[in-house]
JSON list of C-alpha atoms and ligand atoms in Angstrom, two decimals:
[
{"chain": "Q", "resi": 1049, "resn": "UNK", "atom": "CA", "xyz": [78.82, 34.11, -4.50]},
{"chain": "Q", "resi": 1050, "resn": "UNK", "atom": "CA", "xyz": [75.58, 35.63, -3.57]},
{"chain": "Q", "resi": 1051, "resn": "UNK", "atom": "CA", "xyz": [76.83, 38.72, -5.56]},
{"chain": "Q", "resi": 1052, "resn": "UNK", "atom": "CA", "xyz": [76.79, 37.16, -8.58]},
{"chain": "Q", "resi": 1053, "resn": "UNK", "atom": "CA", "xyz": [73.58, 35.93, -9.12]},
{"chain": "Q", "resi": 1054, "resn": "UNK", "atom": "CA", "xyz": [71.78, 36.43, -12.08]},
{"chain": "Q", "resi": 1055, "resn": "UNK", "atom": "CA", "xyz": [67.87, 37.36, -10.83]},
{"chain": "Q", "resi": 1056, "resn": "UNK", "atom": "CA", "xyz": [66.63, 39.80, -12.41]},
{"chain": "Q", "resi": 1057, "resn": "UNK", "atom": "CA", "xyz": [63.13, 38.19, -12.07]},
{"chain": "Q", "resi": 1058, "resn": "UNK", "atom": "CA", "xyz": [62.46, 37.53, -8.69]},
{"chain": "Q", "resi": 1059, "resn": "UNK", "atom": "CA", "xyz": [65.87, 39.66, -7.22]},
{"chain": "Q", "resi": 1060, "resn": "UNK", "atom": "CA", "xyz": [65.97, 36.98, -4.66]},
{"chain": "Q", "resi": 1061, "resn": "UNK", "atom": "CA", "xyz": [69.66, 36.62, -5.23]},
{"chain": "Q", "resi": 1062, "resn": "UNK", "atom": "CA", "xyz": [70.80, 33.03, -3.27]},
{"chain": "Q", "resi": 1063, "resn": "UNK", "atom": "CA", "xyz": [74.71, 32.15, -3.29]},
{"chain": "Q", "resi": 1064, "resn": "UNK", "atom": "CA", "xyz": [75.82, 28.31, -2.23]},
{"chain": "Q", "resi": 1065, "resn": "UNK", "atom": "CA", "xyz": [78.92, 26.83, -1.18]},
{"chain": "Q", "resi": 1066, "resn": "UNK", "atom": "CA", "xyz": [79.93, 23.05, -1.05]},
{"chain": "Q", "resi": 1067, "resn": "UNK", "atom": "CA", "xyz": [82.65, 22.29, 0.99]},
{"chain": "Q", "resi": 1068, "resn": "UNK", "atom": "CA", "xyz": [84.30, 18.42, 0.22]},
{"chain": "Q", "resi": 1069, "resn": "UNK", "atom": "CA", "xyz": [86.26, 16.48, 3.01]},
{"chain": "Q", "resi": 1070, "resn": "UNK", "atom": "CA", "xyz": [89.11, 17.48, 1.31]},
{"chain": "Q", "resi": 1071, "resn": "UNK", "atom": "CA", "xyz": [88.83, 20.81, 1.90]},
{"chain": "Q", "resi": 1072, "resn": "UNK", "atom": "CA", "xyz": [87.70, 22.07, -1.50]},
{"chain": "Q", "resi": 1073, "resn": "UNK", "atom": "CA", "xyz": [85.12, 24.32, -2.01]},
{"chain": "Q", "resi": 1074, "resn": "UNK", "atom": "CA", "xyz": [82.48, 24.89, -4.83]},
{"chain": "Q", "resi": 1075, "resn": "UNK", "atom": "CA", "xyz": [80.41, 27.81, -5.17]},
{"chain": "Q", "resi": 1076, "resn": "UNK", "atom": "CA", "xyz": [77.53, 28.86, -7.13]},
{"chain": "Q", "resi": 1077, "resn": "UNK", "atom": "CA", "xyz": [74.68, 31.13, -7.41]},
{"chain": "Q", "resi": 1078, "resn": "UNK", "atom": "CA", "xyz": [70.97, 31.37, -8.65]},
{"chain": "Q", "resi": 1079, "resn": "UNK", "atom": "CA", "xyz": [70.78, 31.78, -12.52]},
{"chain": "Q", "resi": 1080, "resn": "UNK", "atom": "CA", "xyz": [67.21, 32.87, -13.33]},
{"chain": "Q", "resi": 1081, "resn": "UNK", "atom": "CA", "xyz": [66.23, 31.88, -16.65]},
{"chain": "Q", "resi": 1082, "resn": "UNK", "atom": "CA", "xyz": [63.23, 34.41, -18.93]},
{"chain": "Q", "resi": 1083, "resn": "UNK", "atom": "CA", "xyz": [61.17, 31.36, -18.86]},
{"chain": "Q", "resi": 1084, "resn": "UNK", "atom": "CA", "xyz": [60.98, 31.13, -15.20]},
{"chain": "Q", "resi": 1085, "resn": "UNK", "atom": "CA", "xyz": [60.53, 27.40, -14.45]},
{"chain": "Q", "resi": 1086, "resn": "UNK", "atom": "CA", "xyz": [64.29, 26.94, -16.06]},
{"chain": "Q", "resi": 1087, "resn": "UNK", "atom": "CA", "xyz": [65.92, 28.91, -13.71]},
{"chain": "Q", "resi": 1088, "resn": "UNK", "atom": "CA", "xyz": [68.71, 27.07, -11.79]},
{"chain": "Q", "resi": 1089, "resn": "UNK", "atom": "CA", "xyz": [69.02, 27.80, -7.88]},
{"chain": "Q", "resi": 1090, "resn": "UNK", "atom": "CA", "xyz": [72.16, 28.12, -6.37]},
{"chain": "Q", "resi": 1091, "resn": "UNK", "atom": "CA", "xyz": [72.68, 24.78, -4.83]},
{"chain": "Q", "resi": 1092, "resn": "UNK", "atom": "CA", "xyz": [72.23, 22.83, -7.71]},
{"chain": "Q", "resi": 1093, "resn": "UNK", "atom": "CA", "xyz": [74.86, 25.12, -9.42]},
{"chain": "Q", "resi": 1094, "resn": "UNK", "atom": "CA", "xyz": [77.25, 24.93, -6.23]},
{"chain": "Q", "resi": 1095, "resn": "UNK", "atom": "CA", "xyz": [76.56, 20.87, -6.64]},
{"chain": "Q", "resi": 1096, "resn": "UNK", "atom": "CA", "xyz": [77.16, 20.70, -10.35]},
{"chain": "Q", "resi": 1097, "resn": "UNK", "atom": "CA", "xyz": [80.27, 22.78, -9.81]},
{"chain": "Q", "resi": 1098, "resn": "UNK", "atom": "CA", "xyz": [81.70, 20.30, -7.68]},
{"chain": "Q", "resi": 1099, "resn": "UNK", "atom": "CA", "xyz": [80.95, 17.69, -10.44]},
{"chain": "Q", "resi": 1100, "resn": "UNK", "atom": "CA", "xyz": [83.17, 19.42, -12.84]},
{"chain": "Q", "resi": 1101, "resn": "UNK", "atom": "CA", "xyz": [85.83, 20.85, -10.35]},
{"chain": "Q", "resi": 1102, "resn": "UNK", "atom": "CA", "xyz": [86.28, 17.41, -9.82]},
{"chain": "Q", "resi": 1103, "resn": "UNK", "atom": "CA", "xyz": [87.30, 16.91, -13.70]},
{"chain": "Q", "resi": 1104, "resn": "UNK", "atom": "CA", "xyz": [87.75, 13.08, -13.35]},
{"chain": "Q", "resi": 1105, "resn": "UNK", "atom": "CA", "xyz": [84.45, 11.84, -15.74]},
{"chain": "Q", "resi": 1106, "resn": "UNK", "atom": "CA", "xyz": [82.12, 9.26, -14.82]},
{"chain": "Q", "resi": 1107, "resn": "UNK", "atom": "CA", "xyz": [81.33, 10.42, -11.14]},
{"chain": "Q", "resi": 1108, "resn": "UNK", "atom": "CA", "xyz": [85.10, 9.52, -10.04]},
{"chain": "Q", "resi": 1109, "resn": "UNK", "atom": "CA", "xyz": [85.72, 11.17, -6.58]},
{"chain": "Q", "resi": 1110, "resn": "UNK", "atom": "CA", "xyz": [81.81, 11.83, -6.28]},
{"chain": "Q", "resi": 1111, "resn": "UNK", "atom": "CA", "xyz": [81.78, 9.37, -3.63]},
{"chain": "Q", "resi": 1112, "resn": "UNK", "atom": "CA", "xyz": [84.31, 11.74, -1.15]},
{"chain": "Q", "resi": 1113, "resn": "UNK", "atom": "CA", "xyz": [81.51, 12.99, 1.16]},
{"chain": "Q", "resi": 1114, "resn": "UNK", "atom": "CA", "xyz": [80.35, 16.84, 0.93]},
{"chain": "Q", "resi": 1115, "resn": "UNK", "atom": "CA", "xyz": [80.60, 17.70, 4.59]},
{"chain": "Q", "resi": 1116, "resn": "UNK", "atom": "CA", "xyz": [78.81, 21.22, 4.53]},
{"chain": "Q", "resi": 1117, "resn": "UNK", "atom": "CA", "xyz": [76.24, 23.39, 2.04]},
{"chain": "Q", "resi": 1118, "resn": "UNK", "atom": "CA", "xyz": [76.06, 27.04, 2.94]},
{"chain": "Q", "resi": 1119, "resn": "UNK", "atom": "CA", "xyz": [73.17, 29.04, 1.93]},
{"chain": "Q", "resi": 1120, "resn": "UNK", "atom": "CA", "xyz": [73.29, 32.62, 1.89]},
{"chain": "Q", "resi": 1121, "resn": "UNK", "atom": "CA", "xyz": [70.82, 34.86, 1.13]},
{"chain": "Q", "resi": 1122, "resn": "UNK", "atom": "CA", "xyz": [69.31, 39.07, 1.95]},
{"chain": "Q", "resi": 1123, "resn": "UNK", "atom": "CA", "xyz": [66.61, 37.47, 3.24]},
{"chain": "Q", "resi": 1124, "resn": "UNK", "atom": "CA", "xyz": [65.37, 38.22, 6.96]},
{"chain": "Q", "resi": 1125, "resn": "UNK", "atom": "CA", "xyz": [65.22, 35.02, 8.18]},
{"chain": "Q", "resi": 1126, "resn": "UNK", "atom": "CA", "xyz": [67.19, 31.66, 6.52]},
{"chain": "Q", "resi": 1127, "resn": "UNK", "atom": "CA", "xyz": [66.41, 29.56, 3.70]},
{"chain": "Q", "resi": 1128, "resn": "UNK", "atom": "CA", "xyz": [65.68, 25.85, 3.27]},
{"chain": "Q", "resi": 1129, "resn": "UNK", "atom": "CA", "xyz": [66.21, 25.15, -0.06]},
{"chain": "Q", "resi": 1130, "resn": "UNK", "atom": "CA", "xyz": [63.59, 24.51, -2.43]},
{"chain": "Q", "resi": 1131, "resn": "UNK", "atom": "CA", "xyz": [62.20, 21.08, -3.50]},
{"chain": "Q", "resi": 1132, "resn": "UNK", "atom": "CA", "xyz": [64.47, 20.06, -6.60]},
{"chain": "Q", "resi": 1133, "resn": "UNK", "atom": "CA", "xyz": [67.76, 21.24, -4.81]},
{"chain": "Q", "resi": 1134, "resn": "UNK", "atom": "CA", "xyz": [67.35, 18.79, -1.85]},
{"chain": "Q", "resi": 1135, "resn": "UNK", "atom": "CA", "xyz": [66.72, 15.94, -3.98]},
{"chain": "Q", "resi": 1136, "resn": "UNK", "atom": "CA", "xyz": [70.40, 16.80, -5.46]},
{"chain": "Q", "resi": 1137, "resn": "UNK", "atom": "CA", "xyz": [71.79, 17.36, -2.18]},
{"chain": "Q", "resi": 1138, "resn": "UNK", "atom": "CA", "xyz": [70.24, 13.39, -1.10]},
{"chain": "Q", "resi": 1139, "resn": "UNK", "atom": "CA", "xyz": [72.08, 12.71, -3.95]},
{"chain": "Q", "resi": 1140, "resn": "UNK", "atom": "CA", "xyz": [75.42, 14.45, -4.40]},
{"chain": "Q", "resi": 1141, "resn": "UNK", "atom": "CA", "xyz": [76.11, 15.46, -0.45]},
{"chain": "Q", "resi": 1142, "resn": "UNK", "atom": "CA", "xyz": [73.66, 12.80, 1.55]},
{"chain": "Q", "resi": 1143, "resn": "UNK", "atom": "CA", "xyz": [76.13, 13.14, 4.48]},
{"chain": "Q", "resi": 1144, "resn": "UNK", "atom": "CA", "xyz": [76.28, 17.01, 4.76]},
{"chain": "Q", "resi": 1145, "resn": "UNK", "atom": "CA", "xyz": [74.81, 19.33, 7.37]},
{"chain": "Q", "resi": 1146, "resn": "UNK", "atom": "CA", "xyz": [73.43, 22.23, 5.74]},
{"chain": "Q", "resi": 1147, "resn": "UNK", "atom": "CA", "xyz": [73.69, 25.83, 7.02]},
{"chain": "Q", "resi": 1148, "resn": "UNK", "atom": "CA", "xyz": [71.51, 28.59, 5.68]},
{"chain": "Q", "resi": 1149, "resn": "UNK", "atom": "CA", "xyz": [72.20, 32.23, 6.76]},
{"chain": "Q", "resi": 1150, "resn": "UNK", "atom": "CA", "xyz": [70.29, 34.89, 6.35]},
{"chain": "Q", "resi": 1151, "resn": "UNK", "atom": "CA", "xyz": [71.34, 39.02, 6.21]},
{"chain": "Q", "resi": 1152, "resn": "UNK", "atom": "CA", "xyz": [71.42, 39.59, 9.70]},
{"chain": "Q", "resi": 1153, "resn": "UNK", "atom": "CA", "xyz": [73.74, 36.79, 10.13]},
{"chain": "Q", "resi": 1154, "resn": "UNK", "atom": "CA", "xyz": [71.52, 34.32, 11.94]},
{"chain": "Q", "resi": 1155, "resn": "UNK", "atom": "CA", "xyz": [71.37, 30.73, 10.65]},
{"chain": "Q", "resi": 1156, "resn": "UNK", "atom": "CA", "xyz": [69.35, 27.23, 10.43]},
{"chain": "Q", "resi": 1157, "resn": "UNK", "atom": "CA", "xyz": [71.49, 23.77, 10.14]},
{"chain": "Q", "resi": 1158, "resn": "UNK", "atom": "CA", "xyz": [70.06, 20.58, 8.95]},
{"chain": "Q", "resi": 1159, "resn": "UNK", "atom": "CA", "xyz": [70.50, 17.31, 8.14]},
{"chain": "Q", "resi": 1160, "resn": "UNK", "atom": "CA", "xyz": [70.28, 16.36, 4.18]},
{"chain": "Q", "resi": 1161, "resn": "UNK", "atom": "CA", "xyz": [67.85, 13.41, 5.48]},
{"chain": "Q", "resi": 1162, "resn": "UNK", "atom": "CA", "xyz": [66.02, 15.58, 7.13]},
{"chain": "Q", "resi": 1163, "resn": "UNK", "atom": "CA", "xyz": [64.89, 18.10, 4.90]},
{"chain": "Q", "resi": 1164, "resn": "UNK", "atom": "CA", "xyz": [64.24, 14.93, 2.24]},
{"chain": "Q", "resi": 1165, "resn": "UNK", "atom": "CA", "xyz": [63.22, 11.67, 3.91]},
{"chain": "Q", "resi": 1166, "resn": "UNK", "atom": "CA", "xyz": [62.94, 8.64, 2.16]},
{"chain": "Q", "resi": 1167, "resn": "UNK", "atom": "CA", "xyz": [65.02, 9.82, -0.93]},
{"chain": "Q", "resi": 1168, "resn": "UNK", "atom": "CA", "xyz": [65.07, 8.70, -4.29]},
{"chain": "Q", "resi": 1169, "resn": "UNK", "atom": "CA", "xyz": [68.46, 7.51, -4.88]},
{"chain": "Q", "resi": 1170, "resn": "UNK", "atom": "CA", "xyz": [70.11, 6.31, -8.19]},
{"chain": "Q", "resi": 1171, "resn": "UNK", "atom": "CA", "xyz": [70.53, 2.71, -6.47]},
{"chain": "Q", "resi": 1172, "resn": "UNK", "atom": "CA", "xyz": [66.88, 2.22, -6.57]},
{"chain": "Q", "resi": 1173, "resn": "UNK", "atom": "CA", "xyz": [67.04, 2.16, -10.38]},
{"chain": "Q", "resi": 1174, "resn": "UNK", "atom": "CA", "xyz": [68.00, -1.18, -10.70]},
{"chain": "Q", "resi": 1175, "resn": "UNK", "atom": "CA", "xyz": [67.51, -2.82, -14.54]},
{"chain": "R", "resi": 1776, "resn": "LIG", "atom": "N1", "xyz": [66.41, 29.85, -5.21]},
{"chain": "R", "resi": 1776, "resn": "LIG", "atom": "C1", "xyz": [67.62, 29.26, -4.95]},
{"chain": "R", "resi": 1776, "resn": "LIG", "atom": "O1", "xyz": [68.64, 29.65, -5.53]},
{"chain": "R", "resi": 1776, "resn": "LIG", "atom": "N2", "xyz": [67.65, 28.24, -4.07]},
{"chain": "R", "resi": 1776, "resn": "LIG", "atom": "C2", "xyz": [66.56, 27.72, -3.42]},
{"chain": "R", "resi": 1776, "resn": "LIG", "atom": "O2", "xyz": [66.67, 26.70, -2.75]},
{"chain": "R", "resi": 1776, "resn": "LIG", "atom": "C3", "xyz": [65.28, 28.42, -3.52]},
{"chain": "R", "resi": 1776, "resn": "LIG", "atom": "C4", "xyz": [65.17, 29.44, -4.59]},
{"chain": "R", "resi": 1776, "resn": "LIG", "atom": "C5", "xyz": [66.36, 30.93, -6.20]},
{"chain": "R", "resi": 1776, "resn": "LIG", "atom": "C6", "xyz": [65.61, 30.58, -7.46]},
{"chain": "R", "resi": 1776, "resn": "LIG", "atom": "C7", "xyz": [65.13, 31.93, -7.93]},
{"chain": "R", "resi": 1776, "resn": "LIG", "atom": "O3", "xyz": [66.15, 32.52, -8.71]},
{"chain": "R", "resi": 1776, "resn": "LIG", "atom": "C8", "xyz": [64.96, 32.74, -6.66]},
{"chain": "R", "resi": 1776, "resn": "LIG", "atom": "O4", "xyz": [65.69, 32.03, -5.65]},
{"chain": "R", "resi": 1776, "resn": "LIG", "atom": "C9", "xyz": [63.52, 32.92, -6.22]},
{"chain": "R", "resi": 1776, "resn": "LIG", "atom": "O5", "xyz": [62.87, 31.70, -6.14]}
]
């Protein structure tokens, strides 16, 4: 998915896979935007995928855990992902172990709680 990514910007092109315990996977890629701050990274467009792969409405089938999020970039070493992407993942794949790889095929795994402690979750909303 990495090969379609849309950076002309930066060129820092970033592909994402979600895979679902059912087996399913969801893919996206980095979308840079001319106003640079819009730009969406490839794990939020992998998770948003997943949202409408799942074509049920109202978050039906949201609640099947995302067991893994691969990251791949051309970079030399792996990539965490970036601040706004790992408040999706605590919310749309809390349970996964994500796996960034990097060109030469080496790789970092984490937990989603690790990379973003004490999450903000849509349960603390209350009202
Ligand atoms: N990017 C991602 O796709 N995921 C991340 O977690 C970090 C950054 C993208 C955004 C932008 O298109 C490029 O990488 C450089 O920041």
């Amino acid at each position: 998915m990495r090969v379609a990514a849309h950076a002309p910007y930066s060129r820092f092109r970033v592909g994402a896979a979600v895979l679902d315990a059912e087996g399913r996977l969801h893919s996206g890629c980095n979308v840079e935007s001319a106003s640079f701050g819009l730009t969406l990274c490839a794990e939020r467009n992998a998770l948003s995928t997943r949202v409408a792969d799942l074509g049920r409405g109202g978050g039906a089938g949201l609640e099947d855990p995302v067991v893994v999020v691969a990251i791949r970039t051309d970079a030399e070493t792996p990539t965490a992902p970036c601040g706004a992407c790992r408040q999706w993942l605590a919310e749309f794949a809390p349970r996964a172990v994500v796996v960034a790889e990097a060109a030469d095929g080496s790789t970092a795994t984490w937990a989603v709680d690790e990379l973003l402690p004490n999450a903000f979750r849509g349960d603390q909303l209350g009202g």
